[in-house]
Amino acid sequence: MEFGPHLMLATLEGAVTAAVLALTAAGLSLVFGVMRVVNIAHGEFFMLGAVLAWWVTQAVAGPWGFALALVVAPLLVGALAVAADVTILKRLSYDPERTIVATIGLLYILQQLTLMTYGPDARPVVAPFNARIALPWLERGPDGWALTWPWGLGITTWKLTVIGAAGAVLCALWLFLARTRVGLVMRATQADREMATAFGVPVERVYALTFGLGAGMAALAAVLIVPIQQAHYLMGADPLLLSFIVVIIGGLGSLPGTLLAAVLIGLSDGIISVFFSPTLAKILATLLVALVLVFRPQGLFGARGR
Amino acid sequence: MLHLGLIAALLAAHFLLPAYHHGNLARVMVLASYALAYNLLFGYTGLLSLGHALFFAAGLYGMGMGVQHLGLGAGAGLMLGIASGAVVSALVAALALRTSGVAFMIVTLMFAQAGFLTILHFGEWTRGDEGFVLAQAGRVLWGMDLSAPGTRYLAALVLFSICLLLSLALVRAPFGRVLVAIRENEERVRMLGYDTQAHRFAAMVASGTMAAVAGAVYGMLFGYVGATFASVQYSILPLLWVLLGGAGTVLGPFIGTLFMFYLIDLSSGLTTAYMLIAGVALVGLTLFAPQGIMGEVRRRFWRGLP
């Protein structure tokens, strides 16, 4: 394949990464923004989503099984996160440093419990539909410009659906935060916790809901990606690292910044991974994050003075 | 007195313990030196780093690469490991100390992750995840074969005693008292005319270098250098040991390491998911005993415990 089609393929793969990353990172960003909690266990919620999708599709075969997984996995993971919030985080009174240590513990508990029950194998989940679409490429032939169909350039319908679904869910999240009463209460808590308490906002319930919602979004992202990647008990590490990178570069707690950064990181990760080595892409991204935090703690797109 | 007593007890154990526990205790002493290094920064200065594996690995790889590829002897290899630890920790400290609190935790985590990925990226020389076994010839120091169980135990004891007494001296010196004061109230220390930033920098370099010493000696004594020691898990473990034993106590790191080592050793006979214990311990500690074992002893029985 020549450079042009290769780049386009890398961009398409990057777009799928970006879509899933945007969902996962939006969950992390929401939790950090509203609760000021850095949730290290976020990647494990992602992993649980994928593993639950495998269980559900094993129990109920066919496309309905997958549709059921799309509903059941985020709900169960969200419920688990709410339980973790009430039993652990609430009792630490959301102290930033102690919650990090506790969520690290939670990470190991979830990961190792999955290892004990689900086992160390990577297992595939079949997408409900997965037709392949070959894409044309405009090329200058001996008789002028012509459309060609380079071998290997294409995308599957499932990948397109993933991108579309992620976009739809993010729009729904934005509408939820901007237009509903619960979203308003959440934003009020984010802006000023004490003032919100004074106005009678049940802050603890808002926190539990936010933590559940954030975890549910990670699980949803995982169900969408699991037909492309397989479900494995260690799969949470990469999404966690990438979401961190995205949330920090986009500005901690800022949702639009997070989305922009997700697209940027997803695309560049796809492109760098295709042309160079994936490890190199990750090294560059992690160093970028560290330097952004050191020199521009409000993030590349965040406003100053927050 | 108490500390000399511990060293004497460990020396007595050299003649009394059966072979299996003898080997384990040698390992625990080297890892406890690593925990002591971590405690300097976390326990006394109040900076929670999530990236100490980077310093441990800098010592480990500085030593290992020197012996393996440059053909250095054991002494020169150890020196190279310590020097690379000092350089890496000075670099990271210079950048990471510009941030504080949660940002500091994430910056150190990201630097360590970048270091881990770099080791994987240069797999040709580092052998990546697989690691490499040090040649027998590189493990002889001043005519003593460090791979023999007897000398290995004594070498570990020497390292541990040096780190323990150094920590004790450091904490009792004016420098250590300023560090504790910074932990308790930075503003006030700065107002009294101390350069808190310089003290923090010195503490982090001292802690990083001591971690590198532990790493270099670990590689030397057990003859294995691998990327696992640079992974997040090895940044979390010293935090766990110190939290369990009691942050800000000189004996705490050793007690915590010993306790955790045997807990994991016993449970790994029952299940492969031994990190579950670590997770449960982390969550339990943050919830119920943020002071750790020696912290409780200090609170209840002996207020003057250093």
mmCIF file of C-alpha atoms in Angstrom, chain A residues 1-16 133-138 147-150 152-155 159-160 163 267 270-271 274-275:
data_model
loop_
_atom_site.group_PDB
_atom_site.id
_atom_site.type_symbol
_atom_site.label_atom_id
_atom_site.label_comp_id
_atom_site.label_asym_id
_atom_site.label_seq_id
_atom_site.Cartn_x
_atom_site.Cartn_y
_atom_site.Cartn_z
ATOM 1 C CA MET A 1 0.000 0.000 0.000
ATOM 2 C CA GLU A 2 1.244 3.467 -0.745
ATOM 3 C CA PHE A 3 1.573 6.304 1.711
ATOM 4 C CA GLY A 4 -1.782 8.016 1.015
ATOM 5 C CA PRO A 5 -4.092 5.029 1.517
ATOM 6 C CA HIS A 6 -1.943 3.912 4.428
ATOM 7 C CA LEU A 7 -2.409 7.261 6.136
ATOM 8 C CA MET A 8 -6.154 7.112 5.525
ATOM 9 C CA LEU A 9 -6.335 3.643 7.048
ATOM 10 C CA ALA A 10 -4.351 4.848 10.059
ATOM 11 C CA THR A 11 -6.718 7.809 10.428
ATOM 12 C CA LEU A 12 -9.782 5.539 10.323
ATOM 13 C CA GLU A 13 -8.317 3.200 12.922
ATOM 14 C CA GLY A 14 -7.405 6.253 14.948
ATOM 15 C CA ALA A 15 -10.983 7.508 14.736
ATOM 16 C CA VAL A 16 -12.278 4.272 16.265
ATOM 17 C CA ILE A 133 -16.711 -1.879 3.167
ATOM 18 C CA ALA A 134 -13.837 -1.360 0.760
ATOM 19 C CA LEU A 135 -12.947 2.283 0.347
ATOM 20 C CA PRO A 136 -11.925 3.925 -2.915
ATOM 21 C CA TRP A 137 -8.804 5.977 -3.321
ATOM 22 C CA LEU A 138 -8.286 8.748 -5.866
ATOM 23 C CA LEU A 147 -10.794 5.882 -8.509
ATOM 24 C CA THR A 148 -8.915 2.776 -7.445
ATOM 25 C CA TRP A 149 -9.671 0.218 -4.749
ATOM 26 C CA PRO A 150 -6.359 -0.429 -3.023
ATOM 27 C CA GLY A 152 -6.478 -3.582 2.381
ATOM 28 C CA LEU A 153 -8.071 -0.155 2.482
ATOM 29 C CA GLY A 154 -11.449 -0.550 4.113
ATOM 30 C CA ILE A 155 -13.474 -0.346 7.262
ATOM 31 C CA LYS A 159 -16.286 0.231 13.378
ATOM 32 C CA LEU A 160 -18.472 2.911 11.780
ATOM 33 C CA ILE A 163 -17.860 5.893 16.025
ATOM 34 C CA LEU A 267 -5.839 9.988 15.898
ATOM 35 C CA GLY A 270 -3.403 5.506 15.517
ATOM 36 C CA ILE A 271 -1.114 7.279 13.072
ATOM 37 C CA VAL A 274 0.943 2.488 12.231
ATOM 38 C CA PHE A 275 4.090 4.257 11.066
#
